Amino acid sequence: MSISRMLIVGFIALLMQSALAQLGVPGALLPQLMLLVVVGAAFSGSSVRGVVSAFILGLLLDFSSALLVGPWAGAFVTVYAGLALVSQRLFLESGIVSAVVAFIAALVASTFFALLSPQSDLASWHHIVQILAQASVTAVCAPWFIALVARVG
């Protein structure tokens, strides 16, 4: 997937996430659609351009949250690199595999963000439940959204 296509799809995913948040969907039930773009890109082919795209998408999400610049960029690069390493051994065409991969990727990205963000508290039970709920919702959306990303790419 080219950088421009990945960034366009990522921006559309950000708009969809923002629209859902504006409609009043609780944070724990918001799927991480931008993360699914990164997951789809990691399985479509690993390259330096993909890492740069994941970093730019993370910065875009950081800028949109207006909290701190960098945690989502680092989380997306970490997820992209990890999935690029295992992408040759997994077939994302299976819905179950894409859901499991998305669940693990969402857990890794959210934990990475929480470790780098001064506003989050991983010791809080509420925060852990929110991470697990958001990862579950992301996993449910993964088969359809990753298939859409693969079709565009």
PDB file of C-alpha atoms in Angstrom:
ATOM      1  CA  MET A   1       0.000   0.000   0.000  1.00  0.00           C
ATOM      2  CA  SER A   2       1.399   3.396  -0.940  1.00  0.00           C
ATOM      3  CA  ILE A   3       1.939   6.107   1.649  1.00  0.00           C
ATOM      4  CA  SER A   4      -0.696   8.370   0.123  1.00  0.00           C
ATOM      5  CA  ARG A   5      -3.376   5.654   0.090  1.00  0.00           C
ATOM      6  CA  MET A   6      -2.581   4.607   3.641  1.00  0.00           C
ATOM      7  CA  LEU A   7      -2.754   8.209   4.843  1.00  0.00           C
ATOM      8  CA  ILE A   8      -6.044   8.846   3.039  1.00  0.00           C
ATOM      9  CA  VAL A   9      -7.613   5.677   4.454  1.00  0.00           C
ATOM     10  CA  GLY A  10      -6.184   6.532   7.877  1.00  0.00           C
ATOM     11  CA  PHE A  11      -7.631  10.047   7.721  1.00  0.00           C
ATOM     12  CA  ILE A  12     -11.041   8.634   6.792  1.00  0.00           C
ATOM     13  CA  ALA A  13     -10.735   6.209   9.725  1.00  0.00           C
ATOM     14  CA  LEU A  14      -9.916   9.152  12.016  1.00  0.00           C
ATOM     15  CA  LEU A  15     -12.983  11.018  10.759  1.00  0.00           C
ATOM     16  CA  MET A  16     -15.134   7.941  11.412  1.00  0.00           C
ATOM     17  CA  GLN A  17     -13.706   7.566  14.940  1.00  0.00           C
ATOM     18  CA  SER A  18     -14.319  11.253  15.623  1.00  0.00           C
ATOM     19  CA  ALA A  19     -17.868  11.057  14.281  1.00  0.00           C
ATOM     20  CA  LEU A  20     -18.640   8.113  16.551  1.00  0.00           C
ATOM     21  CA  ALA A  21     -17.221  10.009  19.529  1.00  0.00           C
ATOM     22  CA  GLN A  22     -19.299  13.071  18.647  1.00  0.00           C
ATOM     23  CA  LEU A  23     -22.414  10.890  18.485  1.00  0.00           C
ATOM     24  CA  GLY A  24     -21.823  10.010  22.136  1.00  0.00           C
ATOM     25  CA  VAL A  25     -20.375   6.511  21.857  1.00  0.00           C
ATOM     26  CA  PRO A  26     -18.455   5.842  25.104  1.00  0.00           C
ATOM     27  CA  GLY A  27     -14.659   5.685  24.802  1.00  0.00           C
ATOM     28  CA  ALA A  28     -14.591   2.027  25.801  1.00  0.00           C
ATOM     29  CA  LEU A  29     -16.850   1.152  22.868  1.00  0.00           C
ATOM     30  CA  LEU A  30     -14.995   3.132  20.194  1.00  0.00           C
ATOM     31  CA  PRO A  31     -13.118   0.845  17.804  1.00  0.00           C
ATOM     32  CA  GLN A  32      -9.554   1.853  16.991  1.00  0.00           C
ATOM     33  CA  LEU A  33     -10.075   2.147  13.250  1.00  0.00           C
ATOM     34  CA  MET A  34      -6.737   3.855  12.604  1.00  0.00           C
ATOM     35  CA  LEU A  35      -5.003   0.925  14.280  1.00  0.00           C
ATOM     36  CA  LEU A  36      -6.845  -1.417  11.919  1.00  0.00           C
ATOM     37  CA  VAL A  37      -5.406   0.557   8.982  1.00  0.00           C
ATOM     38  CA  VAL A  38      -1.929  -0.036  10.410  1.00  0.00           C
ATOM     39  CA  VAL A  39      -2.688  -3.755  10.913  1.00  0.00           C
ATOM     40  CA  GLY A  40      -3.968  -4.072   7.340  1.00  0.00           C
ATOM     41  CA  ALA A  41      -0.929  -2.270   5.973  1.00  0.00           C
ATOM     42  CA  ALA A  42       1.475  -4.458   7.957  1.00  0.00           C
ATOM     43  CA  PHE A  43      -0.042  -7.579   6.418  1.00  0.00           C
ATOM     44  CA  SER A  44      -0.200  -6.171   2.890  1.00  0.00           C
ATOM     45  CA  GLY A  45       3.563  -5.756   2.808  1.00  0.00           C
ATOM     46  CA  SER A  46       6.241  -4.527   5.157  1.00  0.00           C
ATOM     47  CA  SER A  47       8.473  -1.687   4.079  1.00  0.00           C
ATOM     48  CA  VAL A  48      10.135   1.473   5.297  1.00  0.00           C
ATOM     49  CA  ARG A  49       7.279   3.413   3.706  1.00  0.00           C
ATOM     50  CA  GLY A  50       4.848   1.448   5.839  1.00  0.00           C
ATOM     51  CA  VAL A  51       6.726   2.353   9.014  1.00  0.00           C
ATOM     52  CA  VAL A  52       6.757   6.015   7.994  1.00  0.00           C
ATOM     53  CA  SER A  53       3.030   5.848   7.232  1.00  0.00           C
ATOM     54  CA  ALA A  54       2.304   4.224  10.599  1.00  0.00           C
ATOM     55  CA  PHE A  55       4.316   6.948  12.306  1.00  0.00           C
ATOM     56  CA  ILE A  56       2.474   9.720  10.441  1.00  0.00           C
ATOM     57  CA  LEU A  57      -0.906   8.130  11.245  1.00  0.00           C
ATOM     58  CA  GLY A  58       0.102   7.979  14.897  1.00  0.00           C
ATOM     59  CA  LEU A  59       1.098  11.647  14.836  1.00  0.00           C
ATOM     60  CA  LEU A  60      -2.223  12.482  13.208  1.00  0.00           C
ATOM     61  CA  LEU A  61      -4.051  10.717  16.041  1.00  0.00           C
ATOM     62  CA  ASP A  62      -1.816  12.445  18.601  1.00  0.00           C
ATOM     63  CA  PHE A  63      -2.565  15.859  17.087  1.00  0.00           C
ATOM     64  CA  SER A  64      -6.294  15.148  17.028  1.00  0.00           C
ATOM     65  CA  SER A  65      -6.369  14.222  20.719  1.00  0.00           C
ATOM     66  CA  ALA A  66      -4.464  17.379  21.774  1.00  0.00           C
ATOM     67  CA  LEU A  67      -2.980  15.613  24.793  1.00  0.00           C
ATOM     68  CA  LEU A  68       0.581  14.682  24.052  1.00  0.00           C
ATOM     69  CA  VAL A  69       2.470  14.277  20.794  1.00  0.00           C
ATOM     70  CA  GLY A  70       4.195  10.944  20.350  1.00  0.00           C
ATOM     71  CA  PRO A  71       2.531   8.088  22.245  1.00  0.00           C
ATOM     72  CA  TRP A  72       0.223   6.947  19.445  1.00  0.00           C
ATOM     73  CA  ALA A  73       3.005   7.383  16.878  1.00  0.00           C
ATOM     74  CA  GLY A  74       5.255   5.118  18.932  1.00  0.00           C
ATOM     75  CA  ALA A  75       2.437   2.649  19.520  1.00  0.00           C
ATOM     76  CA  PHE A  76       1.573   2.429  15.810  1.00  0.00           C
ATOM     77  CA  VAL A  77       5.228   1.937  14.801  1.00  0.00           C
ATOM     78  CA  THR A  78       5.615  -0.777  17.460  1.00  0.00           C
ATOM     79  CA  VAL A  79       2.490  -2.585  16.260  1.00  0.00           C
ATOM     80  CA  TYR A  80       3.494  -2.251  12.593  1.00  0.00           C
ATOM     81  CA  ALA A  81       6.993  -3.601  13.262  1.00  0.00           C
ATOM     82  CA  GLY A  82       5.713  -6.503  15.348  1.00  0.00           C
ATOM     83  CA  LEU A  83       3.100  -7.483  12.799  1.00  0.00           C
ATOM     84  CA  ALA A  84       5.532  -7.116   9.907  1.00  0.00           C
ATOM     85  CA  LEU A  85       7.712  -9.730  11.620  1.00  0.00           C
ATOM     86  CA  VAL A  86       4.881 -12.284  11.877  1.00  0.00           C
ATOM     87  CA  SER A  87       2.969 -11.350   8.733  1.00  0.00           C
ATOM     88  CA  GLN A  88       4.718 -14.017   6.664  1.00  0.00           C
ATOM     89  CA  ARG A  89       3.427 -16.745   9.007  1.00  0.00           C
ATOM     90  CA  LEU A  90      -0.196 -15.626   9.444  1.00  0.00           C
ATOM     91  CA  PHE A  91      -2.957 -15.353   6.867  1.00  0.00           C
ATOM     92  CA  LEU A  92      -5.189 -12.388   7.611  1.00  0.00           C
ATOM     93  CA  GLU A  93      -7.871 -13.535   5.168  1.00  0.00           C
ATOM     94  CA  SER A  94      -9.467 -15.535   7.978  1.00  0.00           C
ATOM     95  CA  GLY A  95     -11.877 -13.437  10.007  1.00  0.00           C
ATOM     96  CA  ILE A  96     -10.932 -15.136  13.263  1.00  0.00           C
ATOM     97  CA  VAL A  97      -7.218 -14.542  12.706  1.00  0.00           C
ATOM     98  CA  SER A  98      -7.773 -10.874  11.866  1.00  0.00           C
ATOM     99  CA  ALA A  99      -9.949 -10.449  14.979  1.00  0.00           C
ATOM    100  CA  VAL A 100      -7.345 -12.074  17.245  1.00  0.00           C
ATOM    101  CA  VAL A 101      -4.511 -10.059  15.675  1.00  0.00           C
ATOM    102  CA  ALA A 102      -6.529  -6.838  16.031  1.00  0.00           C
ATOM    103  CA  PHE A 103      -7.336  -7.638  19.674  1.00  0.00           C
ATOM    104  CA  ILE A 104      -3.658  -8.198  20.517  1.00  0.00           C
ATOM    105  CA  ALA A 105      -2.590  -5.139  18.501  1.00  0.00           C
ATOM    106  CA  ALA A 106      -5.151  -2.968  20.317  1.00  0.00           C
ATOM    107  CA  LEU A 107      -3.932  -4.253  23.699  1.00  0.00           C
ATOM    108  CA  VAL A 108      -0.304  -3.550  22.767  1.00  0.00           C
ATOM    109  CA  ALA A 109      -1.034  -0.088  21.342  1.00  0.00           C
ATOM    110  CA  SER A 110      -3.243   0.989  24.254  1.00  0.00           C
ATOM    111  CA  THR A 111      -0.760  -0.277  26.828  1.00  0.00           C
ATOM    112  CA  PHE A 112       2.104   1.444  25.006  1.00  0.00           C
ATOM    113  CA  PHE A 113       0.080   4.673  24.933  1.00  0.00           C
ATOM    114  CA  ALA A 114      -0.779   4.339  28.632  1.00  0.00           C
ATOM    115  CA  LEU A 115       2.860   3.807  29.577  1.00  0.00           C
ATOM    116  CA  LEU A 116       3.950   6.944  27.703  1.00  0.00           C
ATOM    117  CA  SER A 117       1.028   9.166  28.642  1.00  0.00           C
ATOM    118  CA  PRO A 118       1.114  11.047  31.945  1.00  0.00           C
ATOM    119  CA  GLN A 119      -2.715  11.209  32.054  1.00  0.00           C
ATOM    120  CA  SER A 120      -3.352   7.465  32.161  1.00  0.00           C
ATOM    121  CA  ASP A 121      -3.156   5.161  35.138  1.00  0.00           C
ATOM    122  CA  LEU A 122      -2.665   1.468  34.382  1.00  0.00           C
ATOM    123  CA  ALA A 123      -3.102   0.612  38.061  1.00  0.00           C
ATOM    124  CA  SER A 124      -6.723   1.745  37.865  1.00  0.00           C
ATOM    125  CA  TRP A 125      -9.243  -1.049  37.303  1.00  0.00           C
ATOM    126  CA  HIS A 126     -11.393   1.336  35.221  1.00  0.00           C
ATOM    127  CA  HIS A 127      -8.535   1.952  32.781  1.00  0.00           C
ATOM    128  CA  ILE A 128      -7.809  -1.761  32.372  1.00  0.00           C
ATOM    129  CA  VAL A 129     -11.494  -2.493  31.686  1.00  0.00           C
ATOM    130  CA  GLN A 130     -11.575   0.315  29.127  1.00  0.00           C
ATOM    131  CA  ILE A 131      -8.502  -1.084  27.322  1.00  0.00           C
ATOM    132  CA  LEU A 132     -10.022  -4.588  27.221  1.00  0.00           C
ATOM    133  CA  ALA A 133     -13.429  -3.312  26.051  1.00  0.00           C
ATOM    134  CA  GLN A 134     -11.917  -1.148  23.328  1.00  0.00           C
ATOM    135  CA  ALA A 135      -9.715  -4.038  22.163  1.00  0.00           C
ATOM    136  CA  SER A 136     -12.787  -6.305  22.014  1.00  0.00           C
ATOM    137  CA  VAL A 137     -14.794  -3.807  19.956  1.00  0.00           C
ATOM    138  CA  THR A 138     -11.814  -3.303  17.654  1.00  0.00           C
ATOM    139  CA  ALA A 139     -11.533  -7.085  17.207  1.00  0.00           C
ATOM    140  CA  VAL A 140     -15.212  -7.331  16.265  1.00  0.00           C
ATOM    141  CA  CYS A 141     -14.774  -4.624  13.598  1.00  0.00           C
ATOM    142  CA  ALA A 142     -11.458  -6.010  12.328  1.00  0.00           C
ATOM    143  CA  PRO A 143     -12.545  -8.586   9.712  1.00  0.00           C
ATOM    144  CA  TRP A 144     -14.650  -6.102   7.765  1.00  0.00           C
ATOM    145  CA  PHE A 145     -12.426  -3.052   8.127  1.00  0.00           C
ATOM    146  CA  ILE A 146      -9.171  -4.883   7.313  1.00  0.00           C
ATOM    147  CA  ALA A 147     -10.832  -6.414   4.235  1.00  0.00           C
ATOM    148  CA  LEU A 148     -11.836  -2.900   3.171  1.00  0.00           C
ATOM    149  CA  VAL A 149      -8.276  -1.632   3.704  1.00  0.00           C
ATOM    150  CA  ALA A 150      -6.891  -4.552   1.671  1.00  0.00           C
ATOM    151  CA  ARG A 151      -9.319  -3.812  -1.157  1.00  0.00           C
ATOM    152  CA  VAL A 152      -8.313  -0.139  -1.265  1.00  0.00           C
ATOM    153  CA  GLY A 153      -4.598  -0.951  -1.087  1.00  0.00           C
TER     154      GLY A 153
END
